Tab-separated table of C-alpha atoms and ligand atoms in Angstrom:
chain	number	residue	atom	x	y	z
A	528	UNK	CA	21.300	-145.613	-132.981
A	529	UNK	CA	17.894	-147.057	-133.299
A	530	UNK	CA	15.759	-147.519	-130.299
A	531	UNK	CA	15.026	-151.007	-128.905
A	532	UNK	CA	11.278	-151.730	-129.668
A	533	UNK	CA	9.526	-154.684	-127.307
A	534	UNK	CA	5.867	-155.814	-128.279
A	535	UNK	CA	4.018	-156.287	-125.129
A	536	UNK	CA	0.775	-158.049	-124.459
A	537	UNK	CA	-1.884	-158.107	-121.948
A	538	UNK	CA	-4.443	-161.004	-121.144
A	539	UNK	CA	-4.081	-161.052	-117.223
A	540	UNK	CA	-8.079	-160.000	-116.611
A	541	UNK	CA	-11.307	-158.431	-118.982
A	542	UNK	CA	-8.663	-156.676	-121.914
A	543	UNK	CA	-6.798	-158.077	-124.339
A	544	UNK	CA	-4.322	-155.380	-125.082
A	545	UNK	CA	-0.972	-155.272	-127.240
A	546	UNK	CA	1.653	-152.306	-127.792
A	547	UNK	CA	4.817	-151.662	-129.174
A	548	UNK	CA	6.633	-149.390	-126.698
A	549	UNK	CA	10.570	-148.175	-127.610
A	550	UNK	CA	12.949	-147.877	-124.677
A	551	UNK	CA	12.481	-144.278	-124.043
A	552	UNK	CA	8.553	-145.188	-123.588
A	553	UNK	CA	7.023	-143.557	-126.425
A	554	UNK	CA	4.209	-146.088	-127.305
A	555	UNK	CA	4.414	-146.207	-130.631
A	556	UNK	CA	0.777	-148.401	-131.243
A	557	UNK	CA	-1.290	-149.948	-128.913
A	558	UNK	CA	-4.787	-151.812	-129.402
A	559	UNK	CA	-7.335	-152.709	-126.821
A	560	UNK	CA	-10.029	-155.068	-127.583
A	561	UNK	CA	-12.490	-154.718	-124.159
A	562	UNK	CA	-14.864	-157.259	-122.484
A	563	UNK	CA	-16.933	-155.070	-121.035
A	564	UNK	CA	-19.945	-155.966	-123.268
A	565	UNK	CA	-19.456	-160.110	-122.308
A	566	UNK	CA	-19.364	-159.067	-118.768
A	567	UNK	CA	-22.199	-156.696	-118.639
A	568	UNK	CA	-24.716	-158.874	-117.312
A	569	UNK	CA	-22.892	-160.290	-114.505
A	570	UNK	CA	-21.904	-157.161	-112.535
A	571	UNK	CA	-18.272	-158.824	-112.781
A	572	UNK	CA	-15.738	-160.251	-114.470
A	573	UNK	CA	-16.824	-164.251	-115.657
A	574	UNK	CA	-13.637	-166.072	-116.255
A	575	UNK	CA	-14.205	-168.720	-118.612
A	576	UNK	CA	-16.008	-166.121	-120.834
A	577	UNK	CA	-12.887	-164.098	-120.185
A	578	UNK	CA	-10.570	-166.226	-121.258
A	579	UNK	CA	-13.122	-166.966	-124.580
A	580	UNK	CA	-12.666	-163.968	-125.749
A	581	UNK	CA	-9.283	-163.369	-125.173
A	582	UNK	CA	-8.646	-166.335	-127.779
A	583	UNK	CA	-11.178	-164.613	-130.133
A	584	UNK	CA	-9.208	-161.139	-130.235
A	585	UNK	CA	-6.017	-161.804	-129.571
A	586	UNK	CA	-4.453	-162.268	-133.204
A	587	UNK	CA	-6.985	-159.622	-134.402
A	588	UNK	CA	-5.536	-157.246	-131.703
A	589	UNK	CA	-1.995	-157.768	-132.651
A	590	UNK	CA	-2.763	-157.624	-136.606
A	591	UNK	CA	-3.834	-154.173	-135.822
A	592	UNK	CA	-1.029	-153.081	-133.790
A	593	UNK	CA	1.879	-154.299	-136.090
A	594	UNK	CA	-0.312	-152.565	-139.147
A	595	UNK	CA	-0.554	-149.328	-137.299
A	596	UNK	CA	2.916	-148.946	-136.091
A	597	UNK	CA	3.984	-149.920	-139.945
A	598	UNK	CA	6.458	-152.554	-138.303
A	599	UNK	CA	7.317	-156.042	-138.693
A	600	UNK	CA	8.454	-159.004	-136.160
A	601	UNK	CA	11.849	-158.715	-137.718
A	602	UNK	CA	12.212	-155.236	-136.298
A	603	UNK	CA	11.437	-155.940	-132.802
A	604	UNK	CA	13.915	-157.573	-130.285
A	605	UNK	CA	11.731	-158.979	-127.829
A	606	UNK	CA	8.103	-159.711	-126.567
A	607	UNK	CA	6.877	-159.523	-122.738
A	608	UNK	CA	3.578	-161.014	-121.603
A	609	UNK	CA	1.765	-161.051	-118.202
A	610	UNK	CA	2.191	-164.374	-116.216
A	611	UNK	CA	0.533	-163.107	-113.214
A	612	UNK	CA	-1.468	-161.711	-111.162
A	613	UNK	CA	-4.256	-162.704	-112.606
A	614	UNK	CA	-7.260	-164.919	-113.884
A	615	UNK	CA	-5.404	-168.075	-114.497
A	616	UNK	CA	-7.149	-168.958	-118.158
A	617	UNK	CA	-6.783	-165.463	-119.324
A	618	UNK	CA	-2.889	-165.739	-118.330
A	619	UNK	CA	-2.696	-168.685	-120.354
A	620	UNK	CA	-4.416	-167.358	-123.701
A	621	UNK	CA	-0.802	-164.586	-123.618
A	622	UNK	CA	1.544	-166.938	-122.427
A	623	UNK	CA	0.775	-169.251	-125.021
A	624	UNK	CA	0.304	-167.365	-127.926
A	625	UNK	CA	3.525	-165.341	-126.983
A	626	UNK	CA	5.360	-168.115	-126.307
A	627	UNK	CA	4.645	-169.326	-129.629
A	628	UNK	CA	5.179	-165.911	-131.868
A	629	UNK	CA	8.875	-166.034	-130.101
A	630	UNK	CA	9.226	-169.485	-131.355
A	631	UNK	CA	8.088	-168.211	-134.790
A	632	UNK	CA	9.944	-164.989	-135.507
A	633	UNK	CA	12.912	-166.079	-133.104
A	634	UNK	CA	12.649	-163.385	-130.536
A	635	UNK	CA	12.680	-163.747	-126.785
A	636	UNK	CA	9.683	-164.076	-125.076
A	637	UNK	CA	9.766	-162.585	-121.171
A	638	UNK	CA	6.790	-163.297	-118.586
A	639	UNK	CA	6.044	-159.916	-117.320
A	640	UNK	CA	4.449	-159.510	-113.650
A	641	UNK	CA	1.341	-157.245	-113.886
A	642	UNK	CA	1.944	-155.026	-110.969
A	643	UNK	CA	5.646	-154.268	-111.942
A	644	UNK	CA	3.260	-153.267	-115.436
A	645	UNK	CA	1.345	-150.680	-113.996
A	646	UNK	CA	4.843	-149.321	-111.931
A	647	UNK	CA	6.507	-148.910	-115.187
A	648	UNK	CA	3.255	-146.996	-116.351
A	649	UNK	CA	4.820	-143.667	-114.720
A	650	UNK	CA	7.548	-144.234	-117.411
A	651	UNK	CA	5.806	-143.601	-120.288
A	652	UNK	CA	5.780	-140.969	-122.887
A	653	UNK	CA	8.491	-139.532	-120.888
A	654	UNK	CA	7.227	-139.913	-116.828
A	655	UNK	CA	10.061	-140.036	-114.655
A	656	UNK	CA	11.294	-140.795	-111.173
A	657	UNK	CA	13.308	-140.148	-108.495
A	658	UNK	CA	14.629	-142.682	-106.103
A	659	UNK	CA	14.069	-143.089	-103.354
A	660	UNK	CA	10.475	-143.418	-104.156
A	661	UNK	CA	7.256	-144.557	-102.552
A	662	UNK	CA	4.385	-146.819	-104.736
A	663	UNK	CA	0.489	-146.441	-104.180
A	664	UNK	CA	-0.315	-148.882	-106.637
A	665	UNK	CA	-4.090	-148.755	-106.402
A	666	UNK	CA	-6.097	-150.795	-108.979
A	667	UNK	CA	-9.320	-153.452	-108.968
A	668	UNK	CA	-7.038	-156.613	-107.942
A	669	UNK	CA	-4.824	-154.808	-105.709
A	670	UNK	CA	-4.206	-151.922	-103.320
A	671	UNK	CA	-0.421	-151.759	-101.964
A	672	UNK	CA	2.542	-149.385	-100.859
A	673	UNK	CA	5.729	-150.447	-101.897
A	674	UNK	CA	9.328	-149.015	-100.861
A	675	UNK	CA	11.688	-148.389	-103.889
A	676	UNK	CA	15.124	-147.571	-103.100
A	677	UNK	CA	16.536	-147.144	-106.558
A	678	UNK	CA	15.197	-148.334	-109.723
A	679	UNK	CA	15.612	-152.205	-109.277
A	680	UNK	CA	14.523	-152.821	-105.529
A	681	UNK	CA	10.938	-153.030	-104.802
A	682	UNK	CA	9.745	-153.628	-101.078
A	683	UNK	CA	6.172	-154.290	-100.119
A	684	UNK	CA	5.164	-151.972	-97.405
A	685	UNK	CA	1.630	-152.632	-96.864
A	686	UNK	CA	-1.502	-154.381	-98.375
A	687	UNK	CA	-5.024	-154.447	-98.362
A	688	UNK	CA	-6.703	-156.978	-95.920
A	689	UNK	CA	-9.827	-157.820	-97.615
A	690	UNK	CA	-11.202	-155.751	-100.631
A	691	UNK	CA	-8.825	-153.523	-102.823
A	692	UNK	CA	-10.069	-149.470	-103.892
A	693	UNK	CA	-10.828	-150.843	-107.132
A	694	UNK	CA	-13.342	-153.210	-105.766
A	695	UNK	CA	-14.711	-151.169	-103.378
A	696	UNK	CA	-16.045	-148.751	-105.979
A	697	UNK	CA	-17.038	-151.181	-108.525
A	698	UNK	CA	-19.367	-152.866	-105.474
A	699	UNK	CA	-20.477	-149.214	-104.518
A	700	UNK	CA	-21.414	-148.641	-108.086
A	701	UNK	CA	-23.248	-151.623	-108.436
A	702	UNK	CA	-25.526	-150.940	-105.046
A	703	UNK	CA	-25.881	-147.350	-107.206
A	704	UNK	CA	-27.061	-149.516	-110.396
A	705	UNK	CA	-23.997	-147.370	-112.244
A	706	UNK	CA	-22.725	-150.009	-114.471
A	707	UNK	CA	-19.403	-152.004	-114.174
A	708	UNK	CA	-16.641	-151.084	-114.145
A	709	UNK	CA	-17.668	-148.478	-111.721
A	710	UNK	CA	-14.760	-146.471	-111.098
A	711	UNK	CA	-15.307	-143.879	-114.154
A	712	UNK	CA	-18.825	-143.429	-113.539
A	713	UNK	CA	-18.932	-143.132	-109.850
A	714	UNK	CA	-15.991	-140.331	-110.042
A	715	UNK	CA	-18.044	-138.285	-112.541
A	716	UNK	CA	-21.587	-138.724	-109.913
A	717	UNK	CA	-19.674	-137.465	-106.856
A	718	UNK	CA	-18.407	-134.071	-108.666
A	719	UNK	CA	-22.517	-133.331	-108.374
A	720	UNK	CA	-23.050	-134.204	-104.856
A	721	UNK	CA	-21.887	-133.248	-101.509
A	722	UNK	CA	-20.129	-135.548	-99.211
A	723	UNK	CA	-21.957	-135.042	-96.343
A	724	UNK	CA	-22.018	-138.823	-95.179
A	725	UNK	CA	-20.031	-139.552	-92.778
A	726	UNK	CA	-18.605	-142.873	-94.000
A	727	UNK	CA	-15.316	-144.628	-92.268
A	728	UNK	CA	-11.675	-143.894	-92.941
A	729	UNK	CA	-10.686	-147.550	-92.251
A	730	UNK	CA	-7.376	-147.442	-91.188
A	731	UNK	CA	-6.546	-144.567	-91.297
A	732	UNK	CA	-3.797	-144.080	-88.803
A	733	UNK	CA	-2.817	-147.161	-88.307
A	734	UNK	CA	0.394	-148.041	-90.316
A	735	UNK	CA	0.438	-148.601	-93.959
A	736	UNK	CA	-2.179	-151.421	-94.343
A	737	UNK	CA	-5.591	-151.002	-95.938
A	738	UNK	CA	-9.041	-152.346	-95.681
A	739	UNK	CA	-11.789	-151.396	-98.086
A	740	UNK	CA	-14.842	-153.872	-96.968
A	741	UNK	CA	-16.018	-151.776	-94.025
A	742	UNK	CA	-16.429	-148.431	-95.939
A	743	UNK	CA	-18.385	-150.502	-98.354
A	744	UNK	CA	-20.847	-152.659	-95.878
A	745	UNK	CA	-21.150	-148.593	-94.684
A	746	UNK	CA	-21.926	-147.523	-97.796
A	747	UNK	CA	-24.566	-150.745	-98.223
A	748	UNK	CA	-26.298	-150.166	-94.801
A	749	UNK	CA	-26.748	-146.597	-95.324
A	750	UNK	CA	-29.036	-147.456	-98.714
A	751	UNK	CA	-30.789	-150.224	-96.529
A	752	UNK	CA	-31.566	-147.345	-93.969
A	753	UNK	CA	-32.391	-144.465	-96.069
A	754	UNK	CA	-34.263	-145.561	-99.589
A	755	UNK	CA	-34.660	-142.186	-101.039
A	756	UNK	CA	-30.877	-141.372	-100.288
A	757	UNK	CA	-29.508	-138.382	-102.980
A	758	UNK	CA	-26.919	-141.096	-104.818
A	759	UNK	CA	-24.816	-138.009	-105.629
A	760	UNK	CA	-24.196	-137.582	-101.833
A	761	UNK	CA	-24.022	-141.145	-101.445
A	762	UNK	CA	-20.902	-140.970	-103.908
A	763	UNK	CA	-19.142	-138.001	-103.092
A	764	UNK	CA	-19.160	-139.162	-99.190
A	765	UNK	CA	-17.938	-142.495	-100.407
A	766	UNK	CA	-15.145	-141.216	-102.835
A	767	UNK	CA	-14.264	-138.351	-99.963
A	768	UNK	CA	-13.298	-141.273	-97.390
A	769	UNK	CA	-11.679	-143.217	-100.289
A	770	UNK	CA	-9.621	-140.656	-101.064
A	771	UNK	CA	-8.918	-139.309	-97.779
A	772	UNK	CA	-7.522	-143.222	-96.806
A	773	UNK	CA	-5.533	-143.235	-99.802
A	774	UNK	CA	-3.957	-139.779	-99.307
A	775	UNK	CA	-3.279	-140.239	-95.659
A	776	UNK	CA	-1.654	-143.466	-95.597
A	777	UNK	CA	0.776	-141.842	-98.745
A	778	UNK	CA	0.981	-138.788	-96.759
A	779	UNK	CA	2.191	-141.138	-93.231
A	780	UNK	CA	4.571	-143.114	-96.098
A	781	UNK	CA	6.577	-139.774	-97.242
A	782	UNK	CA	6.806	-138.778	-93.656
A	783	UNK	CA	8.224	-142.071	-92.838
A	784	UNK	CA	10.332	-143.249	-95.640
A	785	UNK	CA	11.398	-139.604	-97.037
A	786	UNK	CA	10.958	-140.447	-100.590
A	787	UNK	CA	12.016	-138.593	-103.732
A	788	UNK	CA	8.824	-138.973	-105.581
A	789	UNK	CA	5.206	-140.516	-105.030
A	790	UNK	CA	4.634	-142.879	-107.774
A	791	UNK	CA	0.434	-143.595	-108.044
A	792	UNK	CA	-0.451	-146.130	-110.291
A	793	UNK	CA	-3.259	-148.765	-111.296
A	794	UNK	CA	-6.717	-148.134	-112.587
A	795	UNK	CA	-7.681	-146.044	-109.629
A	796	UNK	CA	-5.061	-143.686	-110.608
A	797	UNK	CA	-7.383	-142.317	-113.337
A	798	UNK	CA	-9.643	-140.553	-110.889
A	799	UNK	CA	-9.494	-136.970	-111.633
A	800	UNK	CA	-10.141	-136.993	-107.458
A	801	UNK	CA	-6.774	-138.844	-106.663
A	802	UNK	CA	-4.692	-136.964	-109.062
A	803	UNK	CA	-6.277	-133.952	-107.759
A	804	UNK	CA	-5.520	-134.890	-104.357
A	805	UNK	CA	-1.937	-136.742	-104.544
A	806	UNK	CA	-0.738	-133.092	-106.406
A	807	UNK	CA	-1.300	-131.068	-103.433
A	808	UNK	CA	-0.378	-133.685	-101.012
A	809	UNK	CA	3.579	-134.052	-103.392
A	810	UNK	CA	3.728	-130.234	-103.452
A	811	UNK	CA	3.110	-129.538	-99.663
A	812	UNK	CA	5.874	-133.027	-99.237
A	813	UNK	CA	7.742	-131.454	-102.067
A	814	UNK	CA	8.322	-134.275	-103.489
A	815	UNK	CA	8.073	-135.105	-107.340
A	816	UNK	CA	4.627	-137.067	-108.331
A	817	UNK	CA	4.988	-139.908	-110.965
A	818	UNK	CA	1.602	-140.687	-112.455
A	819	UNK	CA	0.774	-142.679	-115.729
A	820	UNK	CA	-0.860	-140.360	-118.749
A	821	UNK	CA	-3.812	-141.067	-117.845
A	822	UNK	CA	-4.857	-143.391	-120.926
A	823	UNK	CA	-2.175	-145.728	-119.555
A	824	UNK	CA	-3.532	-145.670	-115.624
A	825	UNK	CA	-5.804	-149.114	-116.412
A	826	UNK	CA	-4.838	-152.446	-118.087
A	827	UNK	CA	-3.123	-152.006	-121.075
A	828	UNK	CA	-0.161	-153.685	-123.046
A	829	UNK	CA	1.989	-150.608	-122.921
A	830	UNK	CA	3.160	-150.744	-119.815
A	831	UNK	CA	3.645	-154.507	-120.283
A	832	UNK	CA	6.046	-153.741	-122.801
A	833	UNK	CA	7.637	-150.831	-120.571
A	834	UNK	CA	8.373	-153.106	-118.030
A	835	UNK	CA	9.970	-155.640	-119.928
A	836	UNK	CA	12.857	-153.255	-120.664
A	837	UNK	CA	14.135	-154.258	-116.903
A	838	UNK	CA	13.712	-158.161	-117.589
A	839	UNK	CA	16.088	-157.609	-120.615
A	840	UNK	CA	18.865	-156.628	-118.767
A	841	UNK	CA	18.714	-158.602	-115.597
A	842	UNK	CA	19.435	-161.984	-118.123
A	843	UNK	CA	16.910	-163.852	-116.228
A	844	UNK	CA	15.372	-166.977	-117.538
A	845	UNK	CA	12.367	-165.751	-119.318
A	846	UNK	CA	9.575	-167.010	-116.269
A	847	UNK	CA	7.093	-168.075	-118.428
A	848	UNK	CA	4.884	-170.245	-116.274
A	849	UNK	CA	1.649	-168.621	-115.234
A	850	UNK	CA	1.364	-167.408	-111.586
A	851	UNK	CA	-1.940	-166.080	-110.882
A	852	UNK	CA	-1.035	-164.463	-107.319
A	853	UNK	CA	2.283	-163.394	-108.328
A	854	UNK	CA	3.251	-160.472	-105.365
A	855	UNK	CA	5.034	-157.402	-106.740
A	856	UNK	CA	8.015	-158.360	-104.902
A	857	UNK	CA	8.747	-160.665	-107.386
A	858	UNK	CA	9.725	-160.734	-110.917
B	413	LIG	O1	-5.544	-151.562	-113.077
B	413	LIG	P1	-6.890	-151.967	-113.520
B	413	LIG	O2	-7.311	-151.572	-114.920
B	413	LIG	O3	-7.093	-153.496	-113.401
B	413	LIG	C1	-6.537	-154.267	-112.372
B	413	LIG	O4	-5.337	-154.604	-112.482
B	413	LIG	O5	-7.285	-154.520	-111.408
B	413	LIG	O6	-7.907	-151.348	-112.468
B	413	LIG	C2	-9.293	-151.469	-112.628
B	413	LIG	C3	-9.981	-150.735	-111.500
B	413	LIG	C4	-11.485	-150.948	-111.462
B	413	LIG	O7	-11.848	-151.306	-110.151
B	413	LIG	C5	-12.053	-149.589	-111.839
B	413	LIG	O8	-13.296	-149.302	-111.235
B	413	LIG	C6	-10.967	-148.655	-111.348
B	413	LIG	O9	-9.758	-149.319	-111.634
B	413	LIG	N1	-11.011	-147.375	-112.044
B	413	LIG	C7	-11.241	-146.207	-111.429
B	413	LIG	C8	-11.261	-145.224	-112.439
B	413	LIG	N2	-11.040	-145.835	-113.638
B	413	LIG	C9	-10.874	-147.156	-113.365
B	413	LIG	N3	-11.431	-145.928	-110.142
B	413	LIG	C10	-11.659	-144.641	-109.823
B	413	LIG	N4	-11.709	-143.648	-110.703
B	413	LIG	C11	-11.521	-143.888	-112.036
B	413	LIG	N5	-11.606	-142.880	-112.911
B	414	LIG	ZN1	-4.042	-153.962	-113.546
């Protein structure tokens, strides 16, 4: 029998990404047309220029995707599209535009929640899971743990109080002059240097919440005090007490919840640092890691379209108003 094959798309921030995913997660095409350039001189993400160019590419991006994967609408049986979290204009450039290709080829059309995306990231190209299972989904909007007890339950354990990971190294870059985003860049500088800063573990400790904001107003006083400061020192100290927060609180999560795998997700999850670190914590736990190939750990449409496999059976309504703070509790 042929597999089931869902288009997904992705608007919710700075890409505007679409895939076709089958039900087994083998992504069969996916396009990403990035912001990065329209962005560049704001050392952030500017919204209404956001949402711009998610208009401009959006058709373009899906063209290419269809053409690639050699498929047309007919062969597709349904379409998922983020409705939140996210930048509320972007949102609306894939709710709309999906919401009218279902109306056109008569498919369904199912408003996807972002962070229940990047969980169904581990899925792909043949990831897999074992309940029960503990989330780090660690990204630039968000930094959680989440409880799964099988499949189709998701608990929120903890969140961050102020900044998220993501955020705290794109700032940290920034005070380096590295370029946004800064997560990339700022993982390859701290390889050279030697973390002998002793930065903060905020935290760390204390239950399964997170704050990012003092490590960074560390990291920020620490250039005010000492100009000439090696950056590749500054970095690897930074990422060392990133990581060591991020490993400890999944390491107190496993010892507490006795989970059957560590799933890490969210753009943070592409640091060769936390993958490095999150192997060796699973294999002292012995407990089976779940981590998205790594061209899957950021934004993308992929997992979109992953995800909406589990909105097609639950016979929901499709939930296709916008919800820019949409918690991963929720569908
Ligand atoms: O999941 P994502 O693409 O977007 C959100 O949903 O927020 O995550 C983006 C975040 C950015 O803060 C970026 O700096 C970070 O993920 N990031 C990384 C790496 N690649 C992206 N952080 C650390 N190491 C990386 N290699
Ligand atoms: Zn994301």
């Amino acid at each position: 029998m042929r597999q089931k094959l869902v288009l997904g798309i992705e608007t919710s921030c700075d890409d505007t990404s679409i895939a076709v995913v089958d039900e087994s997660g083998q992504v069969l095409s996916c396009k990403t047309a990035s912001q990065v350039e329209v962005h560049a001189g704001y050392g952030g993400i500017y919204p209404e220029f956001a949402s711009r160019a998610h208009v401009a590419a959006i058709i373009p991006t899906l063209e290419a995707v269809l053409a690639e994967a050699g498929l047309s609408p007919d062969q597709l049986s349904a379409i998922g599209v983020t409705r939140g979290p996210g930048l509320i204009g972007s949102l609306l450039v894939g709710i709309h535009t999906a919401s009218g290709l279902g109306a056109g080829w008569g498919l369904p059309v199912y408003g996807i929640n972002h962070l229940r995306g990047h969980l169904r990231s581990a899925l792909l190209e043949g990831g897999k899971v074992d309940y029960p299972a503990i989330v780090l989904l660690a990204s630039g909007g968000h930094t959680l743990l989440a409880f799964m007890k099988d499949a189709s339950s998701i608990a929120l354990v903890g969140t961050t109080r102020d900044d998220s990971v993501g955020e705290a190294y794109d700032k940290v870059a920034r005070m380096l002059k590295l370029g946004f985003p800064g997560g990339p860049v700022l993982d390859r500088l701290a390889k050279t240097g030697v973390a002998n800063i002793k930065f903060p573990r905020p935290m760390l400790g204390k239950g399964f919440e997170f704050s990012f904001s003092g490590l960074k107003s560390s990291v920020r006083r620490h250039l005010e005090q000492n100009p000439d400061a090696e950056v590749a020192d500054v970095a690897a100290s930074f990422v060392a007490a990133a990581m060591d927060v991020l490993i400890g609180k999944c390491r107190a999560a496993i010892a507490h919840y006795q989970p059957a795998s560590l799933i890490v997700v969210g753009g943070v999850s592409a640091s060769p640092q936390l993958r490095f670190g999150m192997k060796a914590l699973c294999e002292e736990a012995g407990v089976r890691l779940a981590l998205p190939p790594l061209q899957w750990a950021t934004d993308n449409g992929a997992m979109i379209a992953m995800a909406t496999f589990d909105y097609m059976v639950q016979d929901n309504d499709k939930l296709l108003e916008v919800a820019p703070n949409l918690p991963i509790d929720m569908l």
